[in-house]
Amino acid sequence: MPELPEVETIATQLNKVARGLKIENIWTDAPKIIKRPSLSQFVKNIKGKIIEEIYRKGKNIIFKLSDDYFLVIHQKLTGHLLYGKWKEISKGKFLADIEGPLKDDIKNQFLHFIIFLNNNFQIALSDLRKFAKVLLLKKEEFENLKELKSLGPDPLDKYFTFKDFKNILFKKRNGKIKQILMDQNIISGIGNIYSDEILWWAKINPQRKVASLKEGELKEIFIAMKEILEKAIKLKGESISDFRDIFGNKGNFDKMRKVYQKEGERCERCGGKIIRIKIGGRSSYYCPKCQQ
DNA sequence: AATCGTTCCTGATAGC
DNA sequence: TGCTATCAGGAACGAT
């Protein structure tokens, strides 16, 4: 489940290795992943394009291509963008042809979309559940893409202040804080794992209504949000739910994880028992003793 | 206008 | 043991 730190890790790594390379062709066995344009048009338009830059917006990875084209990839729940070499051993079955963690890790083996580059490497999308989305758009269409246009500010934007945070949060004053933190149209990039972790650090019960939060509590959330996301980027993400970087390595945030998927364990801060509840249909983990 | 439920998909797991 | 039913989960979309 890649969230902001994981997607940032992927985008940064891809930008380093693939910037300036030419896209020679693509392959897919799951055409439904490609949302726009039609598959034949997609193939036609992407061939020969130079990758000028790769960056993140929310949880989306954006490839800025030559001729004002933009490739947008959202990995959703189980998507992994990988960089390496693969060999087609039988029709539609690819095997990593490079030493390292890409070789045997089962999580990397659900390849459904491959970009062939002119340096004989490939960028491959492994996605067990095929929820990922791929779009190829001309500049104007890209700039008006509503999924991107409606995204809230990035929590790590240095111009995103506490005052801004308060203002946008209070647009949903009746919502539960966990749901609001995860709402991409309010703030972009935070998902189920980091919302739980942020609220643990801030000692806030995830069910609290935004309107009930005091100034000091909001400040705690704001600070925890920035610190945890930055820390997680330094640690190259969190791999409790399958995440891999583009070379197939796991992230190292796990040692920082305090509540997510720790139902029944003791809270490291107060010794309380971590519980799991459902908030808006999603699992939410917290310590009822110290998160008030 | 805002909120809720459904949908996409498939490996893992629980239950019989 | 082996089968089947249920679950997880981001976000667009349709329904209320």
Short mmCIF file of C-alpha atoms (C1' of nucleotides) in Angstrom, two decimals:
data_model
loop_
_atom_site.label_atom_id
_atom_site.label_comp_id
_atom_site.label_asym_id
_atom_site.label_seq_id
_atom_site.Cartn_x
_atom_site.Cartn_y
_atom_site.Cartn_z
CA MET A 1 0.00 0.00 0.00
CA PRO A 2 2.28 2.77 -1.17
CA GLU A 3 1.62 6.15 0.46
CA LEU A 4 3.50 9.42 0.24
CA PRO A 5 6.91 8.21 1.50
CA GLU A 6 6.84 5.08 -0.65
CA VAL A 7 5.74 6.92 -3.78
CA GLU A 8 8.35 9.60 -3.12
CA THR A 9 11.00 6.90 -2.83
CA ILE A 10 9.94 5.36 -6.13
CA ALA A 11 9.75 8.66 -7.98
CA THR A 12 13.15 9.84 -6.72
CA GLN A 13 14.83 6.56 -7.62
CA LEU A 14 13.22 6.38 -11.05
CA ASN A 15 14.16 9.95 -11.77
CA LYS A 16 17.78 9.07 -11.07
CA VAL A 17 17.97 5.99 -13.26
CA ALA A 18 15.54 6.69 -16.09
CA ARG A 19 15.74 10.40 -16.73
CA GLY A 20 16.83 11.09 -20.30
CA LEU A 21 16.09 7.59 -21.54
CA LYS A 22 13.89 6.80 -24.52
CA ILE A 23 10.78 4.63 -24.37
CA GLU A 24 10.98 2.07 -27.15
CA ASN A 25 7.82 0.08 -26.51
CA ILE A 26 5.45 -1.18 -23.88
CA TRP A 27 3.82 -4.52 -23.05
CA THR A 28 0.74 -5.36 -21.05
CA ASP A 29 -1.45 -8.38 -20.37
CA ALA A 30 -3.97 -6.30 -18.44
CA PRO A 31 -5.25 -3.62 -20.82
CA LYS A 32 -7.84 -2.51 -18.27
CA ILE A 33 -5.03 -0.94 -16.25
CA ILE A 34 -4.52 1.53 -19.08
CA LYS A 35 -7.34 4.00 -18.62
CA ARG A 36 -6.52 6.49 -21.33
CA PRO A 37 -6.24 6.57 -24.30
CA SER A 38 -7.15 3.28 -25.98
CA LEU A 39 -4.39 0.69 -25.88
CA SER A 40 -3.49 1.06 -29.55
CA GLN A 41 -3.35 4.84 -29.28
CA PHE A 42 -1.38 4.55 -26.05
CA VAL A 43 1.28 2.39 -27.69
CA LYS A 44 1.46 4.65 -30.72
CA ASN A 45 1.81 7.81 -28.63
CA ILE A 46 4.35 6.56 -26.12
CA LYS A 47 6.84 5.04 -28.55
CA GLY A 48 9.95 7.13 -29.01
CA LYS A 49 9.24 9.56 -26.19
CA ILE A 50 12.11 10.74 -23.99
CA ILE A 51 11.61 10.67 -20.21
CA GLU A 52 12.40 14.23 -19.15
CA GLU A 53 11.52 14.02 -15.49
CA ILE A 54 9.81 11.74 -12.96
CA TYR A 55 8.15 13.16 -9.87
CA ARG A 56 5.34 12.59 -7.37
CA LYS A 57 2.00 14.32 -6.97
CA GLY A 58 -0.08 12.96 -4.09
CA LYS A 59 0.32 9.21 -4.47
CA ASN A 60 0.66 9.49 -8.26
CA ILE A 61 3.90 9.10 -10.17
CA ILE A 62 4.23 11.52 -13.06
CA PHE A 63 6.55 10.95 -16.00
CA LYS A 64 7.05 14.15 -17.94
CA LEU A 65 7.78 13.03 -21.50
CA SER A 66 8.98 14.80 -24.62
CA ASP A 67 6.45 16.49 -26.94
CA ASP A 68 4.40 17.64 -23.92
CA TYR A 69 3.13 14.20 -23.00
CA PHE A 70 2.60 13.04 -19.43
CA LEU A 71 2.43 9.47 -18.18
CA VAL A 72 0.53 9.16 -14.90
CA ILE A 73 0.76 5.99 -12.81
CA HIS A 74 -1.12 5.33 -9.58
CA GLN A 75 0.00 2.13 -7.86
CA LYS A 76 -3.11 1.85 -5.67
CA LEU A 77 -2.90 -1.05 -3.22
CA THR A 78 -0.48 -3.60 -4.52
CA GLY A 79 1.31 -1.91 -7.40
CA HIS A 80 5.11 -1.93 -7.48
CA LEU A 81 7.08 0.05 -10.01
CA LEU A 82 10.35 -1.73 -10.59
CA TYR A 83 13.50 -1.08 -12.58
CA GLY A 84 15.55 -3.94 -13.94
CA LYS A 85 15.78 -6.50 -16.68
CA TRP A 86 13.29 -9.25 -17.41
CA LYS A 87 13.24 -12.11 -19.85
CA GLU A 88 10.03 -13.53 -21.31
CA ILE A 89 10.28 -17.23 -20.54
CA SER A 90 6.87 -18.09 -21.97
CA LYS A 91 4.00 -16.07 -23.33
CA GLY A 92 3.22 -13.34 -20.82
CA LYS A 93 5.53 -14.84 -18.19
CA PHE A 94 8.56 -12.75 -17.31
CA LEU A 95 11.49 -13.67 -15.10
CA ALA A 96 13.93 -11.16 -13.62
CA ASP A 97 17.20 -11.41 -15.50
CA ILE A 98 19.34 -9.50 -13.04
CA GLU A 99 20.97 -10.36 -9.71
CA GLY A 100 19.41 -8.98 -6.56
CA PRO A 101 16.07 -8.86 -4.77
CA LEU A 102 14.03 -8.67 -7.98
CA LYS A 103 14.97 -12.24 -8.71
CA ASP A 104 12.95 -14.38 -6.34
CA ASP A 105 10.64 -12.12 -4.38
CA ILE A 106 7.08 -13.23 -5.10
CA LYS A 107 5.80 -9.69 -4.57
CA ASN A 108 7.61 -8.57 -7.72
CA GLN A 109 6.30 -11.27 -9.99
CA PHE A 110 2.85 -10.05 -10.96
CA LEU A 111 4.01 -8.12 -13.98
CA HIS A 112 1.19 -6.55 -15.96
CA PHE A 113 2.76 -3.54 -17.63
CA ILE A 114 6.32 -3.09 -18.88
CA ILE A 115 8.06 -0.08 -20.37
CA PHE A 116 11.04 -1.01 -22.54
CA LEU A 117 13.82 1.57 -22.41
CA ASN A 118 16.62 2.17 -24.89
CA ASN A 119 19.33 1.13 -22.39
CA ASN A 120 17.98 -2.44 -22.36
CA PHE A 121 16.43 -1.92 -18.94
CA GLN A 122 12.73 -1.94 -18.23
CA ILE A 123 10.36 -0.20 -15.87
CA ALA A 124 7.82 -2.81 -14.85
CA LEU A 125 4.59 -2.58 -12.92
CA SER A 126 3.92 -5.61 -10.73
CA ASP A 127 0.40 -5.52 -9.38
CA LEU A 128 -1.24 -8.49 -7.73
CA ARG A 129 -4.73 -7.01 -7.69
CA LYS A 130 -4.58 -5.04 -10.93
CA PHE A 131 -6.00 -1.93 -9.29
CA ALA A 132 -3.23 0.30 -10.59
CA LYS A 133 -4.03 2.99 -13.14
CA VAL A 134 -1.96 4.16 -16.08
CA LEU A 135 -2.80 7.21 -18.20
CA LEU A 136 -0.96 8.90 -21.07
CA LEU A 137 -2.07 12.47 -21.60
CA LYS A 138 -1.20 15.50 -23.65
CA LYS A 139 -0.22 18.54 -21.57
CA GLU A 140 -3.59 20.27 -21.61
CA GLU A 141 -5.49 17.11 -20.73
CA PHE A 142 -2.95 16.39 -17.98
CA GLU A 143 -3.32 19.83 -16.48
CA ASN A 144 -7.09 19.43 -16.37
CA LEU A 145 -7.13 15.86 -15.09
CA LYS A 146 -9.57 16.08 -12.24
CA GLU A 147 -7.98 13.33 -10.15
CA LEU A 148 -4.86 15.50 -9.95
CA LYS A 149 -6.53 18.87 -10.01
CA SER A 150 -8.72 18.11 -7.01
CA LEU A 151 -5.82 16.92 -4.84
CA GLY A 152 -5.26 18.83 -1.63
CA PRO A 153 -1.89 20.37 -0.74
CA ASP A 154 1.16 18.22 -0.12
CA PRO A 155 1.90 17.93 3.61
CA LEU A 156 5.63 18.30 2.99
CA ASP A 157 5.31 21.45 0.91
CA LYS A 158 7.41 24.00 2.80
CA TYR A 159 4.84 26.66 2.07
CA PHE A 160 2.10 24.56 3.66
CA THR A 161 1.79 26.15 7.10
CA PHE A 162 -0.06 25.25 10.28
CA LYS A 163 -2.57 27.96 9.48
CA ASP A 164 -3.27 26.42 6.07
CA PHE A 165 -3.60 23.01 7.72
CA LYS A 166 -6.19 24.30 10.18
CA ASN A 167 -8.16 26.03 7.47
CA ILE A 168 -8.44 23.03 5.17
CA LEU A 169 -9.18 20.65 8.02
CA PHE A 170 -12.07 22.76 9.19
CA LYS A 171 -13.70 22.52 5.81
CA LYS A 172 -14.70 19.07 7.11
CA ARG A 173 -15.26 19.97 10.74
CA ASN A 174 -17.79 17.18 11.28
CA GLY A 175 -15.54 14.46 9.89
CA LYS A 176 -13.43 12.07 11.94
CA ILE A 177 -9.80 13.11 12.02
CA LYS A 178 -8.48 9.83 10.60
CA GLN A 179 -10.79 10.00 7.61
CA ILE A 180 -9.92 13.62 7.00
CA LEU A 181 -6.18 12.94 7.06
CA MET A 182 -6.75 10.23 4.46
CA ASP A 183 -8.96 12.37 2.23
CA GLN A 184 -6.80 13.13 -0.81
CA ASN A 185 -8.85 16.20 -1.65
CA ILE A 186 -8.04 17.72 1.75
CA ILE A 187 -4.38 16.73 2.07
CA SER A 188 -2.69 14.50 -0.48
CA GLY A 189 -0.48 11.51 0.12
CA ILE A 190 -1.53 10.10 3.49
CA GLY A 191 -3.17 6.67 3.62
CA ASN A 192 -4.14 4.09 6.18
CA ILE A 193 -0.73 3.35 7.67
CA TYR A 194 0.58 6.86 8.14
CA SER A 195 -2.71 8.30 9.39
CA ASP A 196 -2.66 5.76 12.24
CA GLU A 197 1.01 6.40 12.97
CA ILE A 198 0.57 10.19 12.93
CA LEU A 199 -2.36 10.03 15.33
CA TRP A 200 -0.42 7.79 17.71
CA TRP A 201 2.45 10.29 17.88
CA ALA A 202 -0.01 13.12 18.38
CA LYS A 203 -1.88 11.11 21.07
CA ILE A 204 -5.19 11.64 19.34
CA ASN A 205 -8.03 9.14 19.11
CA PRO A 206 -8.70 8.56 15.38
CA GLN A 207 -12.44 8.86 15.93
CA ARG A 208 -12.25 12.43 17.21
CA LYS A 209 -14.24 14.95 15.21
CA VAL A 210 -12.16 17.71 13.69
CA ALA A 211 -14.33 20.32 15.41
CA SER A 212 -13.47 18.86 18.83
CA LEU A 213 -9.72 19.27 18.42
CA LYS A 214 -8.07 22.01 20.41
CA GLU A 215 -5.41 24.29 19.00
CA GLY A 216 -2.63 22.40 20.77
CA GLU A 217 -3.88 19.05 19.53
CA LEU A 218 -4.06 20.25 15.95
CA LYS A 219 -0.51 21.49 16.29
CA GLU A 220 0.61 18.07 17.54
CA ILE A 221 -0.97 16.42 14.53
CA PHE A 222 0.60 18.90 12.14
CA ILE A 223 4.08 18.43 13.60
CA ALA A 224 3.76 14.63 13.78
CA MET A 225 2.56 14.54 10.18
CA LYS A 226 5.58 16.39 8.82
CA GLU A 227 8.08 14.57 11.01
CA ILE A 228 6.82 11.06 10.36
CA LEU A 229 6.52 11.50 6.62
CA GLU A 230 10.00 12.98 6.39
CA LYS A 231 11.44 10.26 8.58
CA ALA A 232 9.71 7.60 6.48
CA ILE A 233 11.17 9.01 3.28
CA LYS A 234 14.65 8.86 4.83
CA LEU A 235 13.97 5.21 5.73
CA LYS A 236 12.72 4.51 2.18
CA GLY A 237 9.20 3.63 3.20
CA GLU A 238 7.28 0.99 5.06
CA SER A 239 7.05 -2.62 3.92
CA ILE A 240 4.46 -4.15 6.23
CA SER A 241 2.13 -4.42 3.26
CA ASP A 242 4.39 -5.54 0.45
CA PHE A 243 6.10 -2.31 -0.54
CA ARG A 244 9.34 -2.59 -2.52
CA ASP A 245 11.52 0.11 -3.98
CA ILE A 246 12.36 0.06 -7.70
CA PHE A 247 15.20 -2.40 -7.12
CA GLY A 248 12.99 -4.74 -5.10
CA ASN A 249 14.29 -3.72 -1.66
CA LYS A 250 12.04 -3.41 1.36
CA GLY A 251 11.66 -0.12 3.23
CA ASN A 252 13.01 0.41 6.74
CA PHE A 253 10.19 2.32 8.44
CA ASP A 254 9.08 -0.86 10.17
CA LYS A 255 11.21 -0.18 13.25
CA MET A 256 9.34 3.12 13.68
CA ARG A 257 5.87 1.59 13.37
CA LYS A 258 3.93 1.95 16.60
CA VAL A 259 0.34 0.87 16.01
CA TYR A 260 -0.50 -0.13 12.46
CA GLN A 261 -1.27 -3.87 12.35
CA LYS A 262 -0.31 -4.28 16.00
CA GLU A 263 -3.70 -5.27 17.35
CA GLY A 264 -3.41 -6.87 20.80
CA GLU A 265 0.18 -5.70 21.36
CA ARG A 266 1.19 -3.35 24.15
CA CYS A 267 1.52 0.34 23.44
CA GLU A 268 5.19 1.23 23.72
CA ARG A 269 4.36 4.57 25.36
CA CYS A 270 1.83 3.65 28.04
CA GLY A 271 1.49 -0.13 28.04
CA GLY A 272 -2.15 0.02 26.94
CA LYS A 273 -3.51 -2.60 24.59
CA ILE A 274 -3.65 -1.58 20.94
CA ILE A 275 -7.04 -2.19 19.39
CA ARG A 276 -8.43 -2.28 15.89
CA ILE A 277 -11.69 -0.64 14.92
CA LYS A 278 -13.35 0.24 11.63
CA ILE A 279 -13.56 3.87 10.63
CA GLY A 280 -15.33 4.52 7.37
CA GLY A 281 -14.87 0.90 6.37
CA ARG A 282 -11.11 0.90 7.00
CA SER A 283 -9.07 -0.75 9.73
CA SER A 284 -7.78 1.71 12.24
CA TYR A 285 -5.28 0.83 14.96
CA TYR A 286 -4.75 2.88 18.09
CA CYS A 287 -4.09 2.80 21.81
CA PRO A 288 -7.30 3.70 23.65
CA LYS A 289 -5.34 4.47 26.83
CA CYS A 290 -3.05 7.24 25.63
CA GLN A 291 -4.82 8.40 22.47
CA GLN A 292 -7.67 10.52 23.75
"C1'" DA B 1 -23.42 19.79 -1.71
"C1'" DA B 2 -21.99 16.30 1.15
"C1'" DT B 3 -21.84 11.58 2.44
"C1'" DC B 4 -22.47 6.71 1.87
"C1'" DG B 5 -22.08 2.24 -0.49
"C1'" DT B 6 -20.28 -0.26 -4.38
"C1'" DT B 7 -16.85 -1.56 -7.48
"C1'" DC B 8 -12.42 -3.17 -9.24
"C1'" DC B 9 -9.16 -7.91 -8.08
"C1'" DT B 10 -6.92 -11.96 -6.10
"C1'" DG B 11 -3.86 -14.10 -2.33
"C1'" DA B 12 -4.34 -15.17 2.38
"C1'" DT B 13 -6.95 -16.85 5.93
"C1'" DA B 14 -10.78 -18.68 8.60
"C1'" DG B 15 -14.36 -21.99 8.92
"C1'" DC B 16 -16.47 -26.24 8.02
"C1'" DT C 1 -7.18 -32.59 3.73
"C1'" DG C 2 -9.60 -29.78 0.77
"C1'" DC C 3 -13.07 -26.94 -0.41
"C1'" DT C 4 -15.62 -22.45 -0.09
"C1'" DA C 5 -16.61 -17.91 1.85
"C1'" DT C 6 -14.79 -13.79 3.57
"C1'" DC C 7 -11.58 -10.13 3.87
"C1'" DA C 8 -8.18 -6.38 2.73
"C1'" DG C 9 -7.94 -1.84 0.68
"C1'" DG C 10 -7.43 3.59 -2.75
"C1'" DA C 11 -10.35 6.17 -4.86
"C1'" DA C 12 -13.80 6.89 -8.76
"C1'" DC C 13 -18.39 6.54 -9.34
"C1'" DG C 14 -23.27 6.18 -8.61
"C1'" DA C 15 -26.91 6.62 -5.38
"C1'" DT C 16 -29.11 9.03 -1.64
#
